[in-house]
PDB file of C-alpha atoms in Angstrom:
ATOM      1  CA  UNK A 543      85.649 128.450  51.979  1.00 45.00           C
ATOM      2  CA  UNK A 544      86.103 127.764  48.027  1.00 54.00           C
ATOM      3  CA  UNK A 545      81.949 128.614  47.237  1.00 72.00           C
ATOM      4  CA  UNK A 546      80.251 132.072  48.153  1.00 86.00           C
ATOM      5  CA  UNK A 547      77.441 131.182  50.363  1.00 89.00           C
ATOM      6  CA  UNK A 548      73.519 132.067  50.148  1.00 91.00           C
ATOM      7  CA  UNK A 549      72.071 135.102  52.501  1.00 90.00           C
ATOM      8  CA  UNK A 550      71.046 132.158  54.590  1.00 92.00           C
ATOM      9  CA  UNK A 551      74.061 130.417  55.056  1.00 92.00           C
ATOM     10  CA  UNK A 552      75.876 133.141  55.399  1.00 93.00           C
ATOM     11  CA  UNK A 553      73.283 134.140  58.437  1.00 93.00           C
ATOM     12  CA  UNK A 554      74.057 131.160  59.830  1.00 94.00           C
ATOM     13  CA  UNK A 555      77.830 130.632  59.220  1.00 93.00           C
ATOM     14  CA  UNK A 556      78.507 134.042  61.698  1.00 92.00           C
ATOM     15  CA  UNK A 557      76.192 133.490  64.025  1.00 92.00           C
ATOM     16  CA  UNK A 558      78.057 129.752  64.256  1.00 91.00           C
ATOM     17  CA  UNK A 559      81.416 132.255  64.356  1.00 91.00           C
ATOM     18  CA  UNK A 560      79.745 134.678  66.997  1.00 88.00           C
ATOM     19  CA  UNK A 561      78.420 132.499  69.380  1.00 84.00           C
ATOM     20  CA  UNK A 562      81.978 130.066  69.444  1.00 82.00           C
ATOM     21  CA  UNK A 563      84.423 133.587  69.705  1.00 80.00           C
ATOM     22  CA  UNK A 564      81.689 135.024  72.919  1.00 76.00           C
ATOM     23  CA  UNK A 565      80.632 131.200  74.376  1.00 72.00           C
ATOM     24  CA  UNK A 566      84.033 129.467  73.550  1.00 71.00           C
ATOM     25  CA  UNK A 567      81.678 126.442  71.434  1.00 75.00           C
ATOM     26  CA  UNK A 568      79.827 125.965  69.065  1.00 82.00           C
ATOM     27  CA  UNK A 569      75.644 126.685  68.451  1.00 84.00           C
ATOM     28  CA  UNK A 570      73.831 123.665  69.019  1.00 82.00           C
ATOM     29  CA  UNK A 571      71.296 122.912  65.661  1.00 85.00           C
ATOM     30  CA  UNK A 572      67.971 124.346  68.801  1.00 84.00           C
ATOM     31  CA  UNK A 573      69.652 127.309  69.313  1.00 85.00           C
ATOM     32  CA  UNK A 574      71.286 128.450  66.025  1.00 91.00           C
ATOM     33  CA  UNK A 575      66.721 127.605  65.081  1.00 88.00           C
ATOM     34  CA  UNK A 576      66.305 129.678  67.428  1.00 88.00           C
ATOM     35  CA  UNK A 577      68.126 132.500  66.917  1.00 90.00           C
ATOM     36  CA  UNK A 578      67.806 132.891  63.193  1.00 92.00           C
ATOM     37  CA  UNK A 579      63.964 132.134  63.533  1.00 90.00           C
ATOM     38  CA  UNK A 580      64.061 128.043  62.113  1.00 88.00           C
ATOM     39  CA  UNK A 581      61.001 126.243  62.057  1.00 81.00           C
ATOM     40  CA  UNK A 582      62.935 123.079  63.317  1.00 79.00           C
ATOM     41  CA  UNK A 583      65.805 121.460  64.401  1.00 82.00           C
ATOM     42  CA  UNK A 584      65.829 119.871  61.069  1.00 82.00           C
ATOM     43  CA  UNK A 585      66.064 123.429  58.469  1.00 86.00           C
ATOM     44  CA  UNK A 586      69.468 124.498  61.020  1.00 88.00           C
ATOM     45  CA  UNK A 587      70.826 120.360  59.769  1.00 87.00           C
ATOM     46  CA  UNK A 588      70.081 121.529  55.876  1.00 89.00           C
ATOM     47  CA  UNK A 589      71.803 125.168  56.229  1.00 91.00           C
ATOM     48  CA  UNK A 590      75.210 122.715  58.045  1.00 91.00           C
ATOM     49  CA  UNK A 591      75.741 119.848  55.258  1.00 89.00           C
ATOM     50  CA  UNK A 592      75.336 122.598  52.657  1.00 91.00           C
ATOM     51  CA  UNK A 593      78.063 125.051  54.423  1.00 92.00           C
ATOM     52  CA  UNK A 594      80.347 122.105  54.766  1.00 90.00           C
ATOM     53  CA  UNK A 595      79.374 120.379  51.332  1.00 89.00           C
ATOM     54  CA  UNK A 596      80.862 124.551  50.916  1.00 89.00           C
ATOM     55  CA  UNK A 597      84.160 124.341  53.048  1.00 89.00           C
ATOM     56  CA  UNK A 598      83.009 126.469  55.576  1.00 91.00           C
ATOM     57  CA  UNK A 599      83.222 124.376  58.553  1.00 91.00           C
ATOM     58  CA  UNK A 600      83.570 120.694  59.340  1.00 87.00           C
ATOM     59  CA  UNK A 601      80.506 118.465  60.964  1.00 85.00           C
ATOM     60  CA  UNK A 602      81.069 115.977  63.646  1.00 77.00           C
ATOM     61  CA  UNK A 603      78.619 113.530  64.149  1.00 67.00           C
ATOM     62  CA  UNK A 604      76.630 111.983  66.764  1.00 56.00           C
ATOM     63  CA  UNK A 605      77.457 114.964  69.213  1.00 61.00           C
ATOM     64  CA  UNK A 606      74.798 118.673  69.411  1.00 64.00           C
ATOM     65  CA  UNK A 607      77.675 120.767  69.670  1.00 73.00           C
ATOM     66  CA  UNK A 608      79.381 119.616  66.531  1.00 78.00           C
ATOM     67  CA  UNK A 609      80.830 121.591  63.405  1.00 87.00           C
ATOM     68  CA  UNK A 610      84.140 123.148  64.072  1.00 86.00           C
ATOM     69  CA  UNK A 611      85.800 126.199  61.211  1.00 86.00           C
ATOM     70  CA  UNK A 612      88.808 125.089  58.991  1.00 82.00           C
ATOM     71  CA  UNK A 613      90.463 127.834  59.957  1.00 66.00           C
ATOM     72  CA  UNK A 614      90.679 127.887  64.008  1.00 61.00           C
ATOM     73  CA  UNK A 615      91.185 123.304  63.586  1.00 54.00           C
ATOM     74  CA  UNK A 616      94.432 124.183  62.375  1.00 54.00           C
ATOM     75  CA  UNK A 617      95.647 126.329  65.780  1.00 49.00           C
ATOM     76  CA  UNK A 618      93.484 123.708  67.622  1.00 45.00           C
ATOM     77  CA  UNK A 619      95.065 120.673  69.313  1.00 42.00           C
ATOM     78  CA  UNK A 620      93.343 116.862  68.660  1.00 42.00           C
ATOM     79  CA  UNK A 621      92.491 116.409  71.942  1.00 39.00           C
ATOM     80  CA  UNK A 622      90.463 119.599  71.671  1.00 40.00           C
ATOM     81  CA  UNK A 623      88.404 118.623  68.428  1.00 38.00           C
ATOM     82  CA  UNK A 624      86.574 116.534  70.313  1.00 38.00           C
ATOM     83  CA  UNK A 625      86.095 118.103  73.657  1.00 40.00           C
ATOM     84  CA  UNK A 626      83.477 121.148  73.004  1.00 42.00           C
ATOM     85  CA  UNK A 627      83.127 122.148  76.234  1.00 45.00           C
ATOM     86  CA  UNK A 628      86.783 120.929  78.206  1.00 43.00           C
ATOM     87  CA  UNK A 629      86.129 119.780  81.892  1.00 43.00           C
ATOM     88  CA  UNK A 630      87.963 122.057  84.647  1.00 44.00           C
ATOM     89  CA  UNK A 631      91.008 121.565  85.731  1.00 47.00           C
ATOM     90  CA  UNK A 632      89.182 121.725  89.092  1.00 63.00           C
ATOM     91  CA  UNK A 633      86.728 119.073  88.266  1.00 81.00           C
ATOM     92  CA  UNK A 634      83.342 118.037  87.540  1.00 89.00           C
ATOM     93  CA  UNK A 635      81.818 121.029  87.231  1.00 90.00           C
ATOM     94  CA  UNK A 636      77.470 121.083  89.218  1.00 91.00           C
ATOM     95  CA  UNK A 637      75.020 122.171  87.779  1.00 90.00           C
ATOM     96  CA  UNK A 638      72.135 123.647  89.682  1.00 82.00           C
ATOM     97  CA  UNK A 639      69.842 125.971  88.257  1.00 74.00           C
ATOM     98  CA  UNK A 640      69.257 125.909  84.363  1.00 72.00           C
ATOM     99  CA  UNK A 641      68.717 129.083  83.060  1.00 63.00           C
ATOM    100  CA  UNK A 642      65.463 129.120  79.960  1.00 62.00           C
ATOM    101  CA  UNK A 643      66.779 128.869  76.073  1.00 61.00           C
ATOM    102  CA  UNK A 644      71.009 128.566  77.275  1.00 67.00           C
ATOM    103  CA  UNK A 645      73.873 126.351  77.360  1.00 73.00           C
ATOM    104  CA  UNK A 646      73.475 123.726  80.143  1.00 81.00           C
ATOM    105  CA  UNK A 647      77.648 123.923  80.917  1.00 77.00           C
ATOM    106  CA  UNK A 648      76.924 128.148  80.690  1.00 72.00           C
ATOM    107  CA  UNK A 649      79.431 129.282  83.193  1.00 72.00           C
ATOM    108  CA  UNK A 650      76.408 131.009  85.182  1.00 71.00           C
ATOM    109  CA  UNK A 651      74.806 127.618  85.995  1.00 80.00           C
ATOM    110  CA  UNK A 652      77.916 125.709  87.211  1.00 84.00           C
ATOM    111  CA  UNK A 653      77.855 126.476  91.103  1.00 85.00           C
ATOM    112  CA  UNK A 654      80.655 124.637  92.467  1.00 87.00           C
ATOM    113  CA  UNK A 655      82.603 121.851  91.284  1.00 87.00           C
ATOM    114  CA  UNK A 656      83.410 118.448  92.206  1.00 88.00           C
ATOM    115  CA  UNK A 657      87.197 116.832  92.704  1.00 86.00           C
ATOM    116  CA  UNK A 658      86.513 113.594  90.824  1.00 86.00           C
ATOM    117  CA  UNK A 659      87.738 112.633  87.865  1.00 86.00           C
ATOM    118  CA  UNK A 660      85.622 112.447  85.302  1.00 88.00           C
ATOM    119  CA  UNK A 661      86.703 108.875  84.096  1.00 87.00           C
ATOM    120  CA  UNK A 662      85.102 107.626  87.943  1.00 88.00           C
ATOM    121  CA  UNK A 663      82.591 107.006  85.329  1.00 89.00           C
ATOM    122  CA  UNK A 664      81.810 104.577  82.446  1.00 87.00           C
ATOM    123  CA  UNK A 665      81.546 106.519  80.105  1.00 89.00           C
ATOM    124  CA  UNK A 666      82.681 109.023  81.385  1.00 89.00           C
ATOM    125  CA  UNK A 667      80.989 112.032  82.692  1.00 92.00           C
ATOM    126  CA  UNK A 668      81.508 114.980  81.899  1.00 91.00           C
ATOM    127  CA  UNK A 669      79.320 117.150  84.540  1.00 92.00           C
ATOM    128  CA  UNK A 670      77.009 116.345  87.612  1.00 93.00           C
ATOM    129  CA  UNK A 671      73.283 117.689  87.530  1.00 94.00           C
ATOM    130  CA  UNK A 672      71.511 118.460  90.971  1.00 91.00           C
ATOM    131  CA  UNK A 673      68.875 116.734  90.940  1.00 91.00           C
ATOM    132  CA  UNK A 674      64.603 118.722  91.568  1.00 89.00           C
ATOM    133  CA  UNK A 675      62.231 116.614  93.204  1.00 90.00           C
ATOM    134  CA  UNK A 676      61.551 112.930  92.621  1.00 93.00           C
ATOM    135  CA  UNK A 677      60.053 111.746  89.319  1.00 94.00           C
ATOM    136  CA  UNK A 678      63.366 109.691  89.076  1.00 95.00           C
ATOM    137  CA  UNK A 679      63.487 108.160  93.003  1.00 93.00           C
ATOM    138  CA  UNK A 680      62.500 104.139  91.953  1.00 94.00           C
ATOM    139  CA  UNK A 681      64.782 103.992  90.163  1.00 93.00           C
ATOM    140  CA  UNK A 682      67.621 105.536  93.225  1.00 92.00           C
ATOM    141  CA  UNK A 683      67.727 109.205  91.977  1.00 92.00           C
ATOM    142  CA  UNK A 684      66.285 111.734  94.445  1.00 92.00           C
ATOM    143  CA  UNK A 685      65.933 114.886  94.939  1.00 90.00           C
ATOM    144  CA  UNK A 686      69.654 116.648  95.698  1.00 89.00           C
ATOM    145  CA  UNK A 687      71.181 113.927  94.833  1.00 92.00           C
ATOM    146  CA  UNK A 688      73.449 114.683  91.214  1.00 92.00           C
ATOM    147  CA  UNK A 689      73.498 113.002  88.545  1.00 94.00           C
ATOM    148  CA  UNK A 690      76.471 112.109  86.457  1.00 93.00           C
ATOM    149  CA  UNK A 691      76.255 113.247  83.415  1.00 94.00           C
ATOM    150  CA  UNK A 692      78.086 111.579  79.851  1.00 93.00           C
ATOM    151  CA  UNK A 693      77.390 114.169  77.087  1.00 90.00           C
ATOM    152  CA  UNK A 694      76.150 112.406  73.581  1.00 86.00           C
ATOM    153  CA  UNK A 695      72.928 112.508  71.342  1.00 78.00           C
ATOM    154  CA  UNK A 696      73.492 108.948  71.261  1.00 84.00           C
ATOM    155  CA  UNK A 697      71.199 107.100  73.154  1.00 90.00           C
ATOM    156  CA  UNK A 698      68.764 103.815  73.231  1.00 93.00           C
ATOM    157  CA  UNK A 699      65.614 103.131  74.302  1.00 95.00           C
ATOM    158  CA  UNK A 700      66.188 102.295  78.365  1.00 95.00           C
ATOM    159  CA  UNK A 701      67.551 105.214  79.338  1.00 95.00           C
ATOM    160  CA  UNK A 702      67.979 107.503  81.687  1.00 95.00           C
ATOM    161  CA  UNK A 703      68.954 110.397  79.541  1.00 95.00           C
ATOM    162  CA  UNK A 704      68.435 114.792  80.361  1.00 93.00           C
ATOM    163  CA  UNK A 705      66.600 115.979  78.167  1.00 92.00           C
ATOM    164  CA  UNK A 706      65.429 119.643  76.724  1.00 88.00           C
ATOM    165  CA  UNK A 707      62.141 120.118  75.332  1.00 87.00           C
ATOM    166  CA  UNK A 708      61.930 123.735  74.657  1.00 75.00           C
ATOM    167  CA  UNK A 709      62.875 125.583  77.516  1.00 73.00           C
ATOM    168  CA  UNK A 710      63.283 122.851  80.161  1.00 84.00           C
ATOM    169  CA  UNK A 711      65.852 120.281  81.195  1.00 88.00           C
ATOM    170  CA  UNK A 712      64.151 117.300  82.733  1.00 92.00           C
ATOM    171  CA  UNK A 713      65.218 114.067  83.265  1.00 94.00           C
ATOM    172  CA  UNK A 714      63.240 111.201  82.462  1.00 95.00           C
ATOM    173  CA  UNK A 715      63.415 106.976  80.796  1.00 96.00           C
ATOM    174  CA  UNK A 716      63.493 107.330  77.343  1.00 96.00           C
ATOM    175  CA  UNK A 717      61.521 105.525  74.849  1.00 97.00           C
ATOM    176  CA  UNK A 718      61.539 105.733  71.094  1.00 95.00           C
ATOM    177  CA  UNK A 719      59.148 103.909  68.837  1.00 95.00           C
ATOM    178  CA  UNK A 720      58.838 105.547  65.381  1.00 94.00           C
ATOM    179  CA  UNK A 721      58.811 109.827  64.992  1.00 93.00           C
ATOM    180  CA  UNK A 722      57.213 108.616  68.421  1.00 96.00           C
ATOM    181  CA  UNK A 723      59.249 109.737  72.113  1.00 96.00           C
ATOM    182  CA  UNK A 724      58.592 108.811  75.955  1.00 97.00           C
ATOM    183  CA  UNK A 725      60.111 110.151  78.390  1.00 96.00           C
ATOM    184  CA  UNK A 726      58.983 107.762  81.241  1.00 96.00           C
ATOM    185  CA  UNK A 727      58.989 108.971  85.046  1.00 95.00           C
ATOM    186  CA  UNK A 728      60.088 105.925  87.444  1.00 95.00           C
ATOM    187  CA  UNK A 729      57.301 107.094  90.023  1.00 95.00           C
ATOM    188  CA  UNK A 730      53.759 105.710  90.024  1.00 94.00           C
ATOM    189  CA  UNK A 731      53.050 109.857  90.493  1.00 94.00           C
ATOM    190  CA  UNK A 732      53.888 111.411  87.484  1.00 94.00           C
ATOM    191  CA  UNK A 733      52.738 110.919  84.122  1.00 95.00           C
ATOM    192  CA  UNK A 734      54.161 110.293  80.902  1.00 95.00           C
ATOM    193  CA  UNK A 735      56.069 112.559  79.128  1.00 95.00           C
ATOM    194  CA  UNK A 736      54.669 112.210  75.174  1.00 96.00           C
ATOM    195  CA  UNK A 737      55.917 113.726  71.923  1.00 95.00           C
ATOM    196  CA  UNK A 738      56.043 113.557  68.023  1.00 94.00           C
ATOM    197  CA  UNK A 739      59.499 114.628  66.796  1.00 91.00           C
ATOM    198  CA  UNK A 740      57.428 115.223  63.477  1.00 90.00           C
ATOM    199  CA  UNK A 741      56.356 118.318  65.509  1.00 90.00           C
ATOM    200  CA  UNK A 742      57.448 118.744  69.222  1.00 89.00           C
ATOM    201  CA  UNK A 743      61.105 119.738  69.710  1.00 86.00           C
ATOM    202  CA  UNK A 744      63.347 117.610  71.873  1.00 89.00           C
ATOM    203  CA  UNK A 745      67.266 118.028  72.382  1.00 89.00           C
ATOM    204  CA  UNK A 746      69.036 115.683  74.605  1.00 91.00           C
ATOM    205  CA  UNK A 747      71.690 116.911  76.745  1.00 90.00           C
ATOM    206  CA  UNK A 748      73.754 113.108  77.450  1.00 92.00           C
ATOM    207  CA  UNK A 749      73.127 110.255  79.574  1.00 94.00           C
ATOM    208  CA  UNK A 750      73.055 109.418  83.115  1.00 94.00           C
ATOM    209  CA  UNK A 751      75.823 107.889  83.793  1.00 92.00           C
ATOM    210  CA  UNK A 752      75.765 107.092  88.378  1.00 92.00           C
ATOM    211  CA  UNK A 753      74.390 109.254  91.268  1.00 92.00           C
ATOM    212  CA  UNK A 754      76.361 110.895  94.170  1.00 91.00           C
ATOM    213  CA  UNK A 755      74.005 110.509  96.590  1.00 85.00           C
ATOM    214  CA  UNK A 756      72.756 113.915  98.589  1.00 73.00           C
ATOM    215  CA  UNK A 757      75.591 115.537  96.766  1.00 61.00           C
ATOM    216  CA  UNK A 758      77.744 114.852  99.489  1.00 51.00           C
ATOM    217  CA  UNK A 759      80.528 112.848  97.132  1.00 45.00           C
ATOM    218  CA  UNK A 760      79.858 109.773  98.499  1.00 43.00           C
ATOM    219  CA  UNK A 761      79.459 107.830  94.360  1.00 44.00           C
ATOM    220  CA  UNK A 762      76.728 105.339  93.254  1.00 40.00           C
ATOM    221  CA  UNK A 763      78.370 103.619  90.127  1.00 37.00           C
TER     222      UNK A 763
END
């Protein structure tokens, strides 16, 4: 770190260090915003860019937890740099209920592990999310299925995403037009979720890359 930080930048930096020490991975912009009382994740992003310019952190573009501490990187292998939360050697973690506001891969959310390798799916899966409800039944994603999820926030219109809306996590088809986003259910009984990104917070946890029917190990690519 070669340049002094402002008090607010120091607060952000200290929160990043605290989160990484306690959880083993960096916070998202939304988590920084909630912890420090920012109005939106955009404010957190501005502080992260300032910290990067001052050499306090390194930001990896295109990932929600792409924050690195230069001092720690010197002790980290290249494979660790690209995977902030490495998949367990036991297999893919199966995520059940997700507590409000907490990281989706927090230990308390993992029900068990599936022995399928991440490379079984393309792109590779990072975890399996147990599906609740029937809002996506018309594309064959049913209650109790396991949705294989590739962690990314780079998405295209028409992809099925795992989205976090404030404290809720939902699976829907993604469409964006400027500031307007529609999260579309694949079931006519469910109304679409309409968002304006200028006022509504949306965080993409990943994209669906496959389904395991009923959680019984029969994978559908």
